[in-house]
Amino acid sequence: MTHTADTAGTAGTADPSGEPLLQVRDLTKTFPVRSGGRTRQLRALGGISFDLRRGETLGLVGESGCGKSTLARTLLMLERPDSGTVRFDGVDPFTLRGARLLQWRRRVQMVFQDPFASLNARMTAGDIVSEPWRTHKDLFPSAKERGARVRELLGLVGLRAGDEHRYPQEFSGGQRQRIGIARALALDPDVIVCDEPVSALDLSVQAQVLNLLNDLQRQLGVSYVFISHDLSVVRHVADRVMVMYLGGIVEQGGTEAVFGRALHPYSAALMSAAPSLDEAGRGRQIILEGELPSPLSPPSGCRFRTRCWKATDECAAASPEPAPDPEDGGHTAACFHPMGKEAEPVPAGRGAR
């Protein structure tokens, strides 16, 4: 597939009326874990559903262990779900075999978190970028074509002529991540999964890489699933945000909707901790009590209820379904007692600083 500028988008400009490129419905994934002399099931994903449109960036946030990486690995077909469906342009990739599967794998690529560990120190930048073509031999069959495309890709991510002959240790961290991005682009993908792509970089370099990702999205129309713990980064790059907690989605919606008026108490706690230069945006910080429950023995009903100041008996009895915000149907939260428009009192110990 060849991308064109006509389909490109940047954070906040993706077309919400377009047909989803990727549709995920009720995705579940469990892993057997040996604990206390017996095997127990760890539910890493519990009923995940979302859409991703062309040229859109979906930000994925949540505490460590919430299932973000498992979801990313499932989208890349490195894990097979227990149940649920994944539709990519209407096709379930988990049903593909042989040449059709190989063709599909071109369409979803990944940029890894650590640019120092994800590049082979014994390979030049040119070899790293061209390595996917060893499997997909039909794309650039001749050495001349491969060399020209390598130089084109390195130039696209801001590296210079001749850099294809240098080794990773000769580059800075930001330059190494640019090589990783060029490698992800080598197969002309529709979707790139970005797993904490700037967390290992200095702040000034982070901005350069984020701007590069935005520029590439405008030029190529590629979609991103952007995983990050840094809420300020997600707010900068994402069109929509999905908040995960203990293997489930507690809230999703447009970036400014979620950051501006979080509906789920967990999302509200996360957003209250996000730094803001806007005086009006700096409200009280919600401090959550208690530890994240073990995914081996999660609470009944709503999984967040053991840390939530709004929990009632209803929250223990049943798991809430996602419900739309009356003012914004695209903004949903799985909560029986969503946050109101006005500031709400928070009990001592879970309150404001």
XYZ file of C-alpha atoms in Angstrom:
353
model
C 0.000 0.000 0.000
C 1.315 3.461 -0.877
C 0.463 6.316 1.434
C -0.369 9.778 0.178
C -0.552 13.147 1.811
C -4.303 13.198 1.161
C -4.883 10.686 3.961
C -2.450 12.203 6.425
C -3.367 13.469 9.853
C -1.815 14.948 12.962
C -2.877 14.981 16.587
C -6.323 16.493 16.749
C -6.924 16.449 12.961
C -7.841 12.811 12.200
C -11.184 12.452 10.426
C -13.674 11.055 13.008
C -16.147 10.182 10.256
C -13.760 7.858 8.426
C -14.196 4.083 8.513
C -11.997 2.437 11.158
C -8.803 0.887 9.848
C -8.584 -1.330 12.927
C -11.522 -2.663 14.945
C -10.963 -4.563 18.203
C -13.924 -6.135 19.988
C -14.076 -7.896 23.381
C -10.446 -8.983 23.262
C -9.347 -11.204 26.149
C -5.996 -12.753 26.994
C -4.960 -14.843 29.996
C -1.642 -16.363 30.989
C -1.138 -19.399 33.260
C 0.974 -18.477 36.296
C 2.388 -20.951 38.794
C 1.715 -19.574 42.276
C 1.426 -21.225 45.701
C 1.911 -24.682 44.288
C -0.911 -24.369 41.770
C -1.493 -22.848 38.365
C -3.661 -19.759 38.305
C -4.899 -17.651 35.412
C -3.709 -14.074 35.079
C -6.165 -12.061 33.006
C -3.987 -9.568 31.155
C -6.790 -8.311 28.889
C -10.445 -8.429 29.800
C -12.878 -7.444 27.056
C -10.919 -4.730 25.221
C -12.833 -2.867 22.475
C -11.750 0.146 20.423
C -11.355 1.514 16.890
C -8.369 3.114 15.179
C -8.832 5.281 12.082
C -6.393 6.127 9.331
C -4.066 8.974 10.191
C -5.087 8.856 13.851
C -2.972 8.612 16.997
C -4.484 6.622 19.859
C -2.745 7.276 23.171
C -2.688 4.335 25.588
C -2.060 5.138 29.266
C -2.217 3.345 32.600
C -0.056 2.009 35.408
C 2.550 -0.686 34.858
C 0.889 -4.088 34.629
C -2.422 -2.775 33.282
C -2.092 -4.692 30.003
C -0.721 -2.079 27.597
C 2.200 -4.208 26.409
C 0.052 -7.336 26.102
C -2.385 -5.397 23.937
C 0.485 -4.122 21.775
C 1.894 -7.643 21.356
C -1.551 -8.936 20.406
C -1.975 -6.239 17.752
C 1.401 -7.307 16.350
C 0.266 -10.968 16.427
C 3.030 -11.876 18.854
C 0.264 -13.089 21.181
C -2.950 -14.859 20.201
C -6.082 -13.737 22.080
C -8.223 -16.218 23.985
C -11.393 -14.662 22.585
C -12.672 -11.573 20.824
C -11.974 -10.270 17.344
C -9.435 -8.078 15.581
C -10.430 -6.689 12.184
C -7.876 -4.938 10.018
C -9.567 -3.454 6.955
C -12.334 -5.978 7.632
C -9.964 -8.982 7.759
C -9.140 -11.028 10.860
C -5.326 -11.383 10.679
C -5.392 -14.379 13.034
C -7.092 -16.411 10.297
C -4.381 -15.706 7.707
C -1.698 -18.190 6.708
C 1.296 -18.327 4.391
C 1.751 -15.555 1.854
C -1.371 -13.677 2.993
C -0.081 -13.544 6.566
C 3.349 -12.376 5.392
C 1.685 -9.651 3.335
C -0.369 -8.525 6.328
C 2.654 -8.322 8.631
C 3.975 -5.459 6.531
C 1.045 -3.332 7.609
C 1.734 -3.189 11.376
C 5.207 -2.330 12.658
C 6.731 -1.229 15.957
C 9.060 1.416 17.388
C 10.631 0.109 20.586
C 11.233 1.880 23.872
C 15.005 1.569 24.178
C 16.994 2.779 21.148
C 20.162 1.444 22.747
C 18.913 -2.159 23.066
C 16.670 -2.430 19.995
C 19.422 -1.917 17.391
C 22.015 -4.580 16.587
C 25.433 -3.089 17.388
C 27.077 -5.301 14.730
C 24.940 -3.934 11.897
C 25.224 -0.591 10.146
C 22.269 1.772 10.075
C 21.694 0.834 6.445
C 21.656 -2.879 7.243
C 19.240 -2.310 10.135
C 16.785 -0.341 7.993
C 16.966 -2.813 5.109
C 16.741 -5.960 7.268
C 12.919 -6.333 6.846
C 13.464 -6.712 3.103
C 15.340 -9.968 3.697
C 11.948 -11.479 4.476
C 9.893 -9.343 2.102
C 12.203 -9.860 -0.872
C 9.713 -8.701 -3.498
C 9.711 -5.065 -2.320
C 13.226 -4.124 -3.442
C 14.790 -7.059 -5.283
C 18.006 -5.324 -6.389
C 20.836 -3.980 -4.250
C 20.635 -0.656 -6.078
C 16.943 -0.260 -5.219
C 17.556 -1.192 -1.589
C 20.405 1.287 -1.250
C 18.353 4.119 -2.735
C 15.400 3.368 -0.470
C 17.609 3.185 2.633
C 19.016 6.636 1.894
C 15.501 7.938 1.261
C 14.210 6.592 4.566
C 17.171 7.901 6.566
C 16.686 11.293 4.975
C 12.979 11.151 5.800
C 13.774 10.807 9.524
C 16.380 13.568 9.484
C 19.647 11.673 9.116
C 22.378 12.602 6.638
C 23.838 11.062 3.533
C 26.507 8.552 4.503
C 24.895 7.682 7.828
C 23.882 4.295 6.392
C 27.516 3.174 6.771
C 27.775 4.052 10.480
C 27.112 1.739 13.427
C 24.572 2.409 16.232
C 27.258 3.260 18.793
C 28.296 6.174 16.581
C 24.883 7.839 16.987
C 23.218 9.698 19.845
C 20.112 8.291 21.530
C 17.789 10.484 19.489
C 19.523 9.517 16.253
C 19.253 5.835 17.164
C 15.518 6.208 17.676
C 15.307 7.843 14.253
C 16.939 4.723 12.818
C 14.326 2.638 14.634
C 11.574 4.761 13.104
C 13.116 4.402 9.639
C 13.188 0.615 10.111
C 9.503 0.669 11.100
C 8.715 2.635 7.926
C 10.684 0.297 5.656
C 7.639 -1.879 4.878
C 5.306 1.096 4.335
C 2.981 0.192 7.247
C -0.511 1.475 7.939
C -0.089 1.269 11.728
C 2.958 1.766 13.929
C 2.841 0.705 17.575
C 5.038 3.117 19.539
C 5.971 1.567 22.899
C 7.269 4.403 25.106
C 9.310 5.684 22.141
C 10.769 8.750 23.883
C 11.018 7.689 27.536
C 14.734 6.835 27.246
C 15.613 10.199 25.678
C 16.491 13.623 27.078
C 13.643 16.138 27.147
C 14.995 18.261 24.292
C 15.473 15.151 22.150
C 11.998 13.894 23.053
C 10.468 16.982 21.456
C 12.442 16.417 18.257
C 11.326 12.783 17.957
C 7.680 13.636 18.723
C 7.706 16.381 16.092
C 9.226 13.897 13.638
C 6.417 11.399 14.307
C 3.825 14.131 13.720
C 5.530 15.204 10.483
C 5.645 11.618 9.227
C 1.961 11.185 10.005
C 1.117 14.282 7.958
C 3.215 13.058 5.035
C 2.339 9.353 5.064
C -1.077 9.064 6.708
C 0.188 6.386 9.086
C -1.767 5.610 12.275
C -0.093 5.291 15.685
C -0.920 3.337 18.807
C 1.142 5.407 21.230
C 1.922 3.816 24.618
C 3.322 6.114 27.282
C 3.424 6.807 31.013
C 4.073 10.489 30.308
C 0.672 12.166 30.184
C 2.060 15.442 28.839
C 3.538 13.537 25.878
C 0.233 11.757 25.225
C -1.679 15.028 25.364
C 0.707 16.488 22.786
C 0.569 13.675 20.232
C -2.752 11.838 20.611
C -6.084 12.442 18.883
C -7.820 10.084 21.304
C -6.853 8.577 24.656
C -7.620 5.148 26.115
C -7.089 4.665 29.860
C -6.428 1.101 31.045
C -6.605 -0.366 34.542
C -5.975 -4.024 35.443
C -6.546 -5.337 31.945
C -9.639 -3.293 31.106
C -10.496 0.043 29.522
C -11.980 2.400 32.096
C -12.271 5.444 29.837
C -11.698 6.530 26.257
C -12.435 9.618 24.235
C -10.959 12.648 22.531
C -7.729 13.834 24.111
C -9.003 17.189 25.289
C -12.237 15.638 26.555
C -10.406 13.083 28.696
C -7.782 15.521 29.950
C -10.242 18.374 30.381
C -13.020 16.446 32.136
C -12.133 12.895 33.057
C -15.255 10.843 33.835
C -13.724 7.842 35.590
C -12.242 8.421 39.078
C -9.057 6.583 38.086
C -8.624 8.771 35.014
C -9.304 11.846 37.146
C -6.522 10.794 39.531
C -4.100 10.277 36.637
C -4.953 13.598 35.008
C -4.718 15.476 38.295
C -1.063 14.402 38.523
C -0.215 15.623 35.016
C 1.903 18.815 35.000
C 0.273 21.883 33.474
C 1.573 25.340 32.585
C -1.990 26.631 32.557
C -2.910 28.102 35.945
C -6.554 27.133 35.448
C -5.538 23.588 34.604
C -3.627 23.112 37.850
C -6.247 21.831 40.244
C -5.912 19.698 43.302
C -4.086 16.411 42.987
C -6.010 13.256 43.850
C -3.857 10.897 45.909
C -5.005 7.283 45.636
C -4.779 5.007 48.659
C -3.742 1.371 48.538
C -1.735 -0.750 46.174
C -2.698 -1.926 42.716
C -4.529 -5.250 43.282
C -2.934 -8.423 41.990
C -4.239 -9.435 38.575
C -4.173 -13.020 39.896
C -6.936 -12.173 42.395
C -8.662 -8.983 41.215
C -11.554 -7.448 43.168
C -15.100 -8.428 42.283
C -17.176 -6.042 40.218
C -15.316 -2.875 39.313
C -11.607 -3.596 39.553
C -10.852 -0.045 40.709
C -13.317 -0.051 43.606
C -10.727 -0.940 46.296
C -8.949 2.375 45.620
C -11.976 4.494 44.726
C -13.508 7.049 47.095
C -16.850 6.796 45.254
C -17.259 3.014 45.500
C -20.569 1.557 46.724
C -22.038 -1.913 47.128
C -23.133 -1.703 43.491
C -19.486 -1.446 42.435
C -18.653 -4.707 44.250
C -21.644 -6.574 42.839
C -21.182 -5.949 39.104
C -18.656 -4.716 36.571
C -19.833 -1.479 34.910
C -20.214 -1.288 31.140
C -18.826 1.699 29.189
C -21.389 4.504 29.122
C -21.234 7.623 26.937
C -20.966 11.154 28.257
C -24.379 12.804 27.602
C -22.542 15.783 26.108
C -20.082 13.753 24.012
C -21.081 10.327 22.721
C -17.484 9.547 21.736
C -16.344 9.964 25.344
C -17.131 6.874 27.437
C -16.314 5.606 30.911
C -16.945 2.271 32.649
C -18.179 3.633 35.972
C -21.430 3.547 37.966
C -20.595 6.889 39.587
C -18.693 9.025 37.055
C -17.138 12.326 37.955
C -19.448 15.336 37.754
C -18.827 18.672 36.112
C -18.082 20.413 39.386
C -15.254 19.658 41.760
C -16.243 16.832 44.089
C -15.078 16.258 47.648
C -12.447 13.571 48.026
C -11.981 11.815 51.407
C -8.877 12.528 53.449
C -5.994 10.387 52.319
C -7.344 10.345 48.783
C -7.691 14.071 48.514
C -6.002 17.136 47.213
C -2.555 18.450 47.809
